[in-house]
Short mmCIF file of N, CA and C and ligand atoms in Angstrom, two decimals:
data_model
loop_
_atom_site.label_atom_id
_atom_site.label_comp_id
_atom_site.label_asym_id
_atom_site.label_seq_id
_atom_site.Cartn_x
_atom_site.Cartn_y
_atom_site.Cartn_z
N MET A 1 75.50 -222.37 138.10
CA MET A 1 75.41 -220.94 138.05
C MET A 1 76.28 -220.27 136.90
N TRP A 2 75.59 -219.38 136.22
CA TRP A 2 76.42 -218.69 135.04
C TRP A 2 77.01 -217.49 135.59
N ARG A 3 78.43 -217.42 135.26
CA ARG A 3 79.03 -216.40 135.93
C ARG A 3 79.71 -215.30 134.96
N THR A 4 79.89 -214.10 135.14
CA THR A 4 80.60 -213.13 134.34
C THR A 4 81.87 -212.81 135.02
N ARG A 5 81.95 -212.95 136.27
CA ARG A 5 83.32 -212.95 136.86
C ARG A 5 83.46 -213.87 138.01
N THR A 6 84.63 -213.94 138.62
CA THR A 6 84.78 -215.16 139.49
C THR A 6 85.01 -214.87 140.95
N ARG A 7 85.18 -213.74 141.36
CA ARG A 7 85.48 -213.30 142.65
C ARG A 7 84.15 -213.34 143.56
N GLY A 8 83.07 -213.34 143.07
CA GLY A 8 81.74 -213.21 143.75
C GLY A 8 81.58 -211.88 144.48
N VAL A 9 80.38 -211.79 145.27
CA VAL A 9 80.06 -210.67 145.99
C VAL A 9 79.85 -211.04 147.38
N PRO A 10 80.68 -211.12 148.22
CA PRO A 10 80.56 -211.66 149.50
C PRO A 10 79.65 -210.72 150.47
N GLY A 11 79.72 -209.41 150.33
CA GLY A 11 79.00 -208.45 151.25
C GLY A 11 80.03 -207.32 151.58
N GLU A 12 79.49 -206.27 152.14
CA GLU A 12 80.43 -205.18 152.60
C GLU A 12 79.71 -204.44 153.68
N GLY A 13 80.55 -203.67 154.35
CA GLY A 13 79.85 -202.88 155.46
C GLY A 13 80.68 -203.07 156.81
N ASN A 14 80.05 -202.58 157.84
CA ASN A 14 80.65 -202.41 159.04
C ASN A 14 80.62 -203.92 159.72
N PRO A 15 81.54 -204.62 159.91
CA PRO A 15 81.59 -205.97 160.48
C PRO A 15 81.18 -206.13 162.00
N SER A 16 81.15 -204.97 162.61
CA SER A 16 80.57 -204.74 164.08
C SER A 16 79.10 -204.25 163.95
N ALA A 17 78.70 -204.22 162.83
CA ALA A 17 77.26 -203.59 162.91
C ALA A 17 76.21 -204.46 163.55
N SER A 18 75.22 -203.74 164.19
CA SER A 18 74.14 -204.42 164.72
C SER A 18 73.00 -204.81 163.89
N ILE A 19 73.15 -204.26 162.67
CA ILE A 19 72.06 -204.48 161.70
C ILE A 19 72.75 -205.12 160.49
N VAL A 20 72.18 -206.34 160.00
CA VAL A 20 72.69 -206.93 158.66
C VAL A 20 71.36 -206.94 157.76
N LEU A 21 71.52 -206.42 156.57
CA LEU A 21 70.70 -206.57 155.60
C LEU A 21 70.98 -207.60 154.50
N ILE A 22 70.00 -208.47 154.18
CA ILE A 22 70.21 -209.71 153.31
C ILE A 22 69.41 -209.53 152.13
N GLY A 23 70.04 -209.41 150.94
CA GLY A 23 69.28 -209.38 149.63
C GLY A 23 69.09 -210.75 149.10
N GLU A 24 68.85 -210.77 147.71
CA GLU A 24 68.61 -212.15 147.09
C GLU A 24 70.03 -212.57 146.47
N GLY A 25 70.65 -211.86 145.69
CA GLY A 25 71.83 -212.13 145.00
C GLY A 25 72.26 -211.09 144.17
N PRO A 26 73.63 -210.87 143.79
CA PRO A 26 74.14 -209.89 143.06
C PRO A 26 73.51 -209.85 141.70
N GLY A 27 73.35 -208.56 141.13
CA GLY A 27 73.21 -208.37 139.77
C GLY A 27 74.23 -208.13 138.94
N ARG A 28 74.10 -207.52 137.58
CA ARG A 28 75.26 -207.39 136.77
C ARG A 28 76.20 -206.35 137.37
N GLN A 29 75.64 -205.32 137.73
CA GLN A 29 76.71 -204.16 138.26
C GLN A 29 77.42 -204.67 139.55
N GLU A 30 76.62 -205.50 140.44
CA GLU A 30 77.33 -206.00 141.55
C GLU A 30 78.34 -206.95 141.32
N ASP A 31 77.96 -207.75 140.24
CA ASP A 31 78.90 -208.78 139.72
C ASP A 31 80.17 -208.20 139.12
N GLU A 32 80.05 -206.97 138.52
CA GLU A 32 81.21 -206.27 137.89
C GLU A 32 82.06 -205.57 138.94
N THR A 33 81.39 -205.02 139.94
CA THR A 33 82.17 -204.31 140.96
C THR A 33 82.57 -205.14 142.16
N GLY A 34 81.96 -206.27 142.40
CA GLY A 34 82.26 -206.90 143.60
C GLY A 34 81.49 -206.41 144.80
N ARG A 35 80.59 -205.53 144.70
CA ARG A 35 79.92 -204.80 145.75
C ARG A 35 78.38 -205.12 145.76
N PRO A 36 77.82 -205.33 146.92
CA PRO A 36 76.28 -205.50 146.87
C PRO A 36 75.57 -204.23 146.65
N PHE A 37 74.48 -204.40 145.92
CA PHE A 37 73.38 -203.18 145.93
C PHE A 37 74.16 -202.01 145.38
N VAL A 38 74.63 -201.93 144.19
CA VAL A 38 75.27 -200.80 143.69
C VAL A 38 74.50 -200.25 142.34
N GLY A 39 73.61 -201.04 141.98
CA GLY A 39 72.71 -200.64 140.94
C GLY A 39 71.55 -199.95 141.32
N ARG A 40 70.38 -199.96 140.49
CA ARG A 40 69.05 -199.06 140.77
C ARG A 40 68.68 -199.57 142.24
N ALA A 41 68.50 -200.88 142.41
CA ALA A 41 68.00 -201.31 143.56
C ALA A 41 68.94 -200.82 144.78
N GLY A 42 70.18 -200.61 144.61
CA GLY A 42 70.96 -200.19 145.52
C GLY A 42 70.85 -198.73 145.90
N ARG A 43 70.40 -197.98 144.90
CA ARG A 43 70.06 -196.47 145.08
C ARG A 43 69.05 -196.46 145.93
N LEU A 44 67.92 -197.21 145.70
CA LEU A 44 66.75 -197.16 146.32
C LEU A 44 66.94 -197.74 147.81
N LEU A 45 67.89 -198.66 148.04
CA LEU A 45 68.17 -199.22 149.29
C LEU A 45 68.97 -198.06 150.12
N ASP A 46 69.66 -197.20 149.44
CA ASP A 46 70.41 -196.16 150.23
C ASP A 46 69.29 -195.19 150.59
N GLU A 47 68.28 -194.88 149.79
CA GLU A 47 67.13 -193.91 150.24
C GLU A 47 66.45 -194.59 151.43
N LEU A 48 66.22 -195.91 151.41
CA LEU A 48 65.54 -196.45 152.46
C LEU A 48 66.31 -196.44 153.81
N LEU A 49 67.52 -196.61 153.66
CA LEU A 49 68.40 -196.49 154.87
C LEU A 49 68.29 -194.96 155.42
N ALA A 50 68.48 -194.08 154.49
CA ALA A 50 68.46 -192.73 154.78
C ALA A 50 67.07 -192.46 155.58
N HIS A 51 66.03 -192.90 155.06
CA HIS A 51 64.72 -192.81 155.74
C HIS A 51 64.58 -193.38 157.06
N ALA A 52 65.29 -194.41 157.31
CA ALA A 52 65.53 -194.99 158.58
C ALA A 52 66.56 -194.25 159.51
N GLY A 53 67.11 -193.23 158.95
CA GLY A 53 68.26 -192.61 159.75
C GLY A 53 69.59 -193.25 159.78
N LEU A 54 69.70 -194.06 158.70
CA LEU A 54 71.00 -194.89 158.73
C LEU A 54 71.76 -194.58 157.52
N ARG A 55 73.13 -194.85 157.57
CA ARG A 55 73.88 -194.91 156.33
C ARG A 55 74.57 -196.27 156.08
N ARG A 56 75.01 -196.52 154.82
CA ARG A 56 75.62 -197.83 154.61
C ARG A 56 76.74 -198.20 155.60
N ALA A 57 77.55 -197.18 156.12
CA ALA A 57 78.55 -197.45 157.05
C ALA A 57 78.11 -197.97 158.42
N ASP A 58 76.75 -197.87 158.67
CA ASP A 58 76.22 -198.16 159.93
C ASP A 58 75.81 -199.72 159.83
N VAL A 59 75.61 -200.35 158.68
CA VAL A 59 75.19 -201.60 158.51
C VAL A 59 76.12 -202.60 157.77
N TYR A 60 75.78 -203.71 157.85
CA TYR A 60 76.53 -204.73 156.90
C TYR A 60 75.49 -205.25 155.92
N ILE A 61 75.89 -205.27 154.49
CA ILE A 61 74.91 -205.69 153.43
C ILE A 61 75.41 -206.91 152.80
N THR A 62 74.64 -208.00 152.70
CA THR A 62 75.01 -209.08 151.98
C THR A 62 73.81 -209.68 151.26
N ASN A 63 73.92 -210.90 150.62
CA ASN A 63 73.05 -211.71 149.95
C ASN A 63 72.91 -213.03 150.30
N VAL A 64 71.81 -213.63 149.85
CA VAL A 64 71.67 -215.13 150.10
C VAL A 64 72.70 -215.94 149.18
N ILE A 65 72.80 -215.61 147.96
CA ILE A 65 73.68 -216.16 147.12
C ILE A 65 74.90 -214.98 146.72
N LYS A 66 76.03 -215.60 146.55
CA LYS A 66 77.17 -214.61 146.54
C LYS A 66 77.67 -214.51 145.02
N ASP A 67 77.03 -215.33 144.17
CA ASP A 67 77.32 -215.05 142.64
C ASP A 67 76.19 -214.65 141.99
N ARG A 68 76.31 -214.06 140.82
CA ARG A 68 75.07 -213.74 139.97
C ARG A 68 74.55 -214.86 139.35
N ALA A 69 73.13 -214.80 139.63
CA ALA A 69 72.29 -215.98 138.90
C ALA A 69 71.86 -215.36 137.44
N ALA A 70 72.31 -215.78 136.36
CA ALA A 70 71.84 -215.42 135.12
C ALA A 70 71.96 -216.68 134.28
N THR A 71 71.57 -216.61 133.09
CA THR A 71 71.76 -217.72 132.24
C THR A 71 72.50 -217.19 130.93
N ALA A 72 73.05 -218.18 130.44
CA ALA A 72 73.99 -217.78 129.14
C ALA A 72 73.05 -217.40 128.00
N THR A 73 71.85 -217.69 128.02
CA THR A 73 71.07 -217.34 126.84
C THR A 73 70.52 -215.91 127.17
N THR A 74 70.35 -215.43 128.38
CA THR A 74 69.77 -214.06 128.78
C THR A 74 70.86 -213.45 129.69
N PRO A 75 71.93 -213.20 129.23
CA PRO A 75 72.98 -212.70 130.02
C PRO A 75 72.69 -211.36 130.80
N ARG A 76 71.70 -210.62 130.24
CA ARG A 76 71.39 -209.36 130.82
C ARG A 76 70.34 -209.35 131.79
N ARG A 77 69.66 -210.63 131.86
CA ARG A 77 68.48 -210.65 132.79
C ARG A 77 68.97 -211.62 133.97
N ASP A 78 68.57 -211.13 135.19
CA ASP A 78 68.82 -212.07 136.36
C ASP A 78 67.72 -212.93 136.50
N ARG A 79 67.97 -214.21 137.16
CA ARG A 79 66.84 -214.89 137.41
C ARG A 79 67.04 -215.28 139.05
N PRO A 80 65.87 -215.75 139.59
CA PRO A 80 65.91 -216.14 140.98
C PRO A 80 66.91 -217.08 141.30
N PRO A 81 67.47 -217.20 142.47
CA PRO A 81 68.41 -218.35 142.71
C PRO A 81 67.70 -219.74 142.80
N ALA A 82 68.45 -220.62 142.26
CA ALA A 82 67.92 -221.96 142.38
C ALA A 82 68.04 -222.62 143.76
N PRO A 83 67.27 -223.52 144.25
CA PRO A 83 67.42 -224.07 145.63
C PRO A 83 68.84 -224.56 145.88
N ALA A 84 69.37 -225.14 144.83
CA ALA A 84 70.75 -225.74 145.02
C ALA A 84 71.78 -224.68 145.18
N GLU A 85 71.61 -223.55 144.61
CA GLU A 85 72.54 -222.34 144.75
C GLU A 85 72.37 -221.80 146.05
N VAL A 86 71.06 -221.73 146.65
CA VAL A 86 70.83 -221.31 148.00
C VAL A 86 71.52 -222.05 148.89
N ALA A 87 71.29 -223.40 148.79
CA ALA A 87 71.88 -224.41 149.63
C ALA A 87 73.43 -224.26 149.70
N ALA A 88 73.98 -224.06 148.51
CA ALA A 88 75.52 -224.01 148.50
C ALA A 88 76.03 -222.82 149.15
N CYS A 89 75.28 -221.76 149.08
CA CYS A 89 75.82 -220.43 149.59
C CYS A 89 75.42 -220.29 151.23
N LEU A 90 74.43 -221.07 151.68
CA LEU A 90 74.00 -220.90 153.03
C LEU A 90 75.04 -220.96 154.10
N PRO A 91 76.00 -221.91 154.01
CA PRO A 91 77.08 -221.84 155.07
C PRO A 91 77.77 -220.52 155.05
N TRP A 92 77.97 -219.92 154.05
CA TRP A 92 78.67 -218.50 154.04
C TRP A 92 77.82 -217.47 154.82
N LEU A 93 76.54 -217.51 154.44
CA LEU A 93 75.66 -216.50 155.06
C LEU A 93 75.60 -216.72 156.69
N ARG A 94 75.45 -218.13 156.87
CA ARG A 94 75.44 -218.37 158.26
C ARG A 94 76.70 -218.05 159.05
N ALA A 95 77.83 -218.21 158.43
CA ALA A 95 79.09 -217.82 159.00
C ALA A 95 79.20 -216.25 159.08
N GLN A 96 78.65 -215.61 158.25
CA GLN A 96 78.76 -214.10 158.34
C GLN A 96 77.91 -213.67 159.44
N LEU A 97 76.76 -214.38 159.75
CA LEU A 97 75.93 -214.01 160.91
C LEU A 97 76.53 -214.43 162.13
N ALA A 98 77.02 -215.39 162.14
CA ALA A 98 77.84 -215.88 163.36
C ALA A 98 78.98 -214.96 163.62
N LEU A 99 79.63 -214.40 162.77
CA LEU A 99 80.71 -213.53 163.10
C LEU A 99 80.29 -212.05 163.44
N ILE A 100 79.31 -211.62 162.74
CA ILE A 100 78.88 -210.29 163.01
C ILE A 100 77.95 -210.15 164.23
N ARG A 101 77.19 -211.26 164.39
CA ARG A 101 76.22 -211.28 165.50
C ARG A 101 75.17 -210.01 165.65
N PRO A 102 74.62 -209.85 164.53
CA PRO A 102 73.67 -208.67 164.57
C PRO A 102 72.48 -208.89 165.50
N ARG A 103 72.11 -207.73 165.92
CA ARG A 103 70.76 -207.67 166.78
C ARG A 103 69.67 -207.65 165.86
N ILE A 104 69.78 -207.04 164.62
CA ILE A 104 68.62 -206.98 163.77
C ILE A 104 69.03 -207.55 162.22
N VAL A 105 68.27 -208.30 161.73
CA VAL A 105 68.41 -208.75 160.46
C VAL A 105 67.19 -208.28 159.64
N VAL A 106 67.54 -207.52 158.53
CA VAL A 106 66.46 -206.96 157.54
C VAL A 106 66.46 -207.98 156.39
N THR A 107 65.46 -208.66 156.10
CA THR A 107 65.36 -209.60 154.96
C THR A 107 64.71 -208.63 153.70
N LEU A 108 65.39 -208.73 152.66
CA LEU A 108 64.87 -207.96 151.38
C LEU A 108 64.48 -208.97 150.47
N GLY A 109 63.06 -209.17 150.35
CA GLY A 109 62.44 -210.10 149.50
C GLY A 109 62.30 -211.47 150.06
N ARG A 110 61.75 -212.22 149.12
CA ARG A 110 61.20 -213.56 149.65
C ARG A 110 62.28 -214.68 149.82
N HIS A 111 63.39 -214.43 149.11
CA HIS A 111 64.41 -215.48 149.35
C HIS A 111 65.29 -215.27 150.67
N SER A 112 65.47 -214.16 150.95
CA SER A 112 66.28 -214.06 152.26
C SER A 112 65.19 -214.38 153.51
N LEU A 113 63.91 -214.05 153.17
CA LEU A 113 62.85 -214.34 154.22
C LEU A 113 62.73 -215.76 154.40
N GLU A 114 62.81 -216.45 153.40
CA GLU A 114 62.69 -217.97 153.54
C GLU A 114 63.88 -218.47 154.33
N VAL A 115 65.12 -217.94 154.19
CA VAL A 115 66.27 -218.41 154.80
C VAL A 115 66.03 -218.20 156.31
N MET A 116 65.62 -216.98 156.50
CA MET A 116 65.67 -216.65 158.16
C MET A 116 64.38 -217.05 158.75
N LEU A 117 63.26 -217.04 158.07
CA LEU A 117 62.00 -217.57 158.66
C LEU A 117 61.27 -218.48 157.70
N PRO A 118 61.75 -219.68 157.60
CA PRO A 118 61.15 -220.66 156.74
C PRO A 118 59.67 -220.73 156.77
N GLY A 119 59.08 -220.77 155.62
CA GLY A 119 57.55 -220.95 155.59
C GLY A 119 56.79 -219.58 155.81
N ALA A 120 57.42 -218.45 156.05
CA ALA A 120 56.72 -217.16 156.23
C ALA A 120 56.42 -216.63 154.88
N ARG A 121 55.36 -215.98 154.82
CA ARG A 121 54.90 -215.28 153.46
C ARG A 121 55.12 -213.91 153.56
N ILE A 122 55.86 -213.33 152.62
CA ILE A 122 56.05 -211.81 152.62
C ILE A 122 54.95 -210.95 152.82
N ALA A 123 53.90 -211.27 152.01
CA ALA A 123 52.62 -210.47 152.05
C ALA A 123 52.08 -210.30 153.49
N GLY A 124 52.34 -211.34 154.28
CA GLY A 124 51.82 -211.42 155.70
C GLY A 124 52.66 -210.77 156.60
N VAL A 125 53.98 -210.73 156.44
CA VAL A 125 54.92 -210.33 157.48
C VAL A 125 55.73 -208.96 157.37
N HIS A 126 55.51 -208.53 155.95
CA HIS A 126 56.46 -207.27 155.69
C HIS A 126 56.05 -206.14 156.71
N GLY A 127 57.26 -205.56 157.07
CA GLY A 127 57.14 -204.46 157.91
C GLY A 127 56.86 -204.70 159.48
N ARG A 128 56.65 -206.16 159.69
CA ARG A 128 56.31 -206.44 161.09
C ARG A 128 57.55 -207.07 161.69
N PRO A 129 58.22 -206.43 162.72
CA PRO A 129 59.30 -207.08 163.31
C PRO A 129 59.00 -208.43 163.88
N GLN A 130 59.76 -209.52 163.58
CA GLN A 130 59.74 -210.86 164.19
C GLN A 130 60.74 -211.12 165.19
N HIS A 131 60.39 -211.40 166.40
CA HIS A 131 61.50 -211.59 167.33
C HIS A 131 61.70 -213.06 167.64
N ARG A 132 63.00 -213.44 167.39
CA ARG A 132 63.52 -214.80 167.74
C ARG A 132 64.51 -214.69 168.76
N GLY A 133 64.31 -214.86 170.07
CA GLY A 133 65.24 -214.72 171.03
C GLY A 133 65.71 -213.35 171.03
N ALA A 134 67.15 -213.20 171.01
CA ALA A 134 67.85 -211.89 171.08
C ALA A 134 67.67 -211.17 169.70
N LEU A 135 67.31 -211.95 168.72
CA LEU A 135 67.50 -211.48 167.36
C LEU A 135 66.06 -210.89 166.88
N THR A 136 66.08 -209.72 166.21
CA THR A 136 64.85 -209.16 165.61
C THR A 136 65.01 -209.23 164.04
N ILE A 137 63.94 -209.85 163.44
CA ILE A 137 63.97 -209.88 161.93
C ILE A 137 63.00 -208.90 161.41
N LEU A 138 63.29 -208.07 160.41
CA LEU A 138 62.36 -207.21 159.84
C LEU A 138 62.31 -207.50 158.34
N PRO A 139 61.23 -208.12 158.08
CA PRO A 139 61.01 -208.54 156.52
C PRO A 139 60.48 -207.21 155.91
N LEU A 140 61.38 -206.94 154.72
CA LEU A 140 60.89 -205.93 153.81
C LEU A 140 60.76 -206.57 152.31
N TYR A 141 59.82 -205.89 151.65
CA TYR A 141 59.91 -206.26 150.16
C TYR A 141 61.38 -205.91 149.63
N HIS A 142 61.53 -206.56 148.48
CA HIS A 142 62.76 -206.37 147.88
C HIS A 142 62.83 -205.03 147.13
N PRO A 143 63.75 -204.27 147.13
CA PRO A 143 63.77 -202.86 146.41
C PRO A 143 63.49 -203.01 144.94
N SER A 144 64.07 -204.24 144.38
CA SER A 144 63.61 -204.25 142.92
C SER A 144 62.26 -204.44 142.77
N TYR A 145 61.68 -205.11 143.49
CA TYR A 145 60.21 -205.20 143.61
C TYR A 145 59.41 -203.96 143.46
N ALA A 146 59.81 -202.96 144.30
CA ALA A 146 59.33 -201.67 144.33
C ALA A 146 59.59 -200.96 142.97
N LEU A 147 60.80 -201.27 142.55
CA LEU A 147 61.05 -200.54 141.17
C LEU A 147 60.15 -201.02 140.05
N ARG A 148 59.87 -202.32 140.07
CA ARG A 148 58.90 -202.97 139.05
C ARG A 148 57.59 -202.52 139.44
N ASN A 149 57.20 -202.32 140.75
CA ASN A 149 55.85 -202.10 140.98
C ASN A 149 55.80 -200.77 141.84
N PRO A 150 55.60 -199.60 141.01
CA PRO A 150 55.72 -198.41 141.94
C PRO A 150 54.74 -198.16 142.95
N GLY A 151 53.55 -198.91 142.83
CA GLY A 151 52.59 -198.94 144.05
C GLY A 151 53.19 -199.47 145.38
N ALA A 152 54.15 -200.25 145.22
CA ALA A 152 54.81 -200.83 146.35
C ALA A 152 55.81 -199.88 147.12
N ARG A 153 56.18 -198.83 146.37
CA ARG A 153 57.12 -197.99 147.07
C ARG A 153 56.78 -197.34 148.32
N PRO A 154 55.70 -196.73 148.37
CA PRO A 154 55.24 -196.31 149.66
C PRO A 154 55.24 -197.30 150.81
N VAL A 155 54.75 -198.38 150.47
CA VAL A 155 54.73 -199.55 151.43
C VAL A 155 56.15 -199.79 152.07
N LEU A 156 57.14 -199.99 151.06
CA LEU A 156 58.47 -200.10 151.36
C LEU A 156 59.12 -199.16 152.38
N PHE A 157 58.80 -197.87 152.00
CA PHE A 157 59.26 -196.83 152.83
C PHE A 157 58.65 -196.93 154.19
N ARG A 158 57.44 -197.14 154.19
CA ARG A 158 56.66 -197.20 155.60
C ARG A 158 57.24 -198.46 156.40
N ASP A 159 57.34 -199.50 155.68
CA ASP A 159 58.12 -200.68 156.43
C ASP A 159 59.47 -200.40 156.88
N ALA A 160 60.19 -199.62 156.14
CA ALA A 160 61.63 -199.35 156.43
C ALA A 160 61.68 -198.46 157.67
N ALA A 161 60.66 -197.60 157.89
CA ALA A 161 60.70 -196.66 158.83
C ALA A 161 60.59 -197.39 160.31
N ALA A 162 60.07 -198.71 160.15
CA ALA A 162 59.89 -199.63 161.41
C ALA A 162 61.41 -199.70 161.91
N LEU A 163 62.42 -199.74 161.03
CA LEU A 163 63.89 -199.96 161.44
C LEU A 163 64.35 -198.90 162.33
N ARG A 164 63.88 -197.71 162.21
CA ARG A 164 64.18 -196.57 163.06
C ARG A 164 64.05 -196.97 164.47
N GLY A 165 62.76 -197.44 164.81
CA GLY A 165 62.35 -197.72 166.13
C GLY A 165 63.06 -198.97 166.70
N LEU A 166 63.44 -199.82 165.79
CA LEU A 166 64.20 -201.03 166.28
C LEU A 166 65.52 -200.69 166.75
N VAL A 167 66.10 -199.75 165.98
CA VAL A 167 67.58 -199.36 166.43
C VAL A 167 67.41 -198.77 167.73
N ASP A 168 66.40 -197.93 168.03
CA ASP A 168 66.41 -197.19 169.32
C ASP A 168 66.12 -198.11 170.42
N GLU A 169 65.43 -199.30 170.07
CA GLU A 169 65.11 -200.20 171.33
C GLU A 169 66.34 -200.73 172.06
N ARG A 170 65.97 -201.10 173.24
CA ARG A 170 67.01 -201.58 174.06
C ARG A 170 67.21 -203.14 173.51
N PRO A 171 68.50 -203.63 173.63
CA PRO A 171 68.69 -204.96 173.23
C PRO A 171 67.79 -205.96 174.04
N ARG A 172 67.35 -207.00 173.18
CA ARG A 172 66.40 -208.02 173.82
C ARG A 172 67.35 -209.08 174.36
N GLY A 173 66.79 -209.77 175.34
CA GLY A 173 67.29 -211.13 175.85
C GLY A 173 68.65 -210.93 176.51
N1 LIG B 1 69.74 -207.30 144.37
C1 LIG B 1 70.08 -208.00 145.46
O1 LIG B 1 69.31 -208.78 145.92
N2 LIG B 1 71.37 -207.96 145.82
C2 LIG B 1 72.21 -207.05 145.32
O2 LIG B 1 73.34 -207.10 145.68
C3 LIG B 1 71.82 -206.28 144.23
C4 LIG B 1 70.62 -206.45 143.69
#
């Protein structure tokens, strides 16, 4: 993994939150600040949360990988995490979930979806809550995807609205 800083981006938010959002991995601005989702994708994520009636303070936000995935030859461009990077970071994500014990996990993009629901395809499950015992997983497209593909933006907002209903639901199990 090529790094611009060494502290990593573990995640931030309310450690007692009933909702955890999981992105892919920090980008350049996140790497520089040590905070998740503070760049353009983060601003869109804030809008999505507001659309669902939530604020950052209500949730915990983290990523599948905790360090920026870029390459020395293209330092301005992020790349998808390699399987070995995901595997190396997975114990940390699992520990975060075990400590926070959320009722709802929102996956942002296909990498976090693969971690939470191996084999699921985002095109088939986005916006549709998946119940696993007491845990509900809401798969969403990644905000960066909607920034690259403006046509996906309304879909993302519609899917995020499902979160509002889930928050109001009685705990399962
Ligand atoms: N994209 C992510 O997946 N995570 C971040 O923290 C920022 C952008």
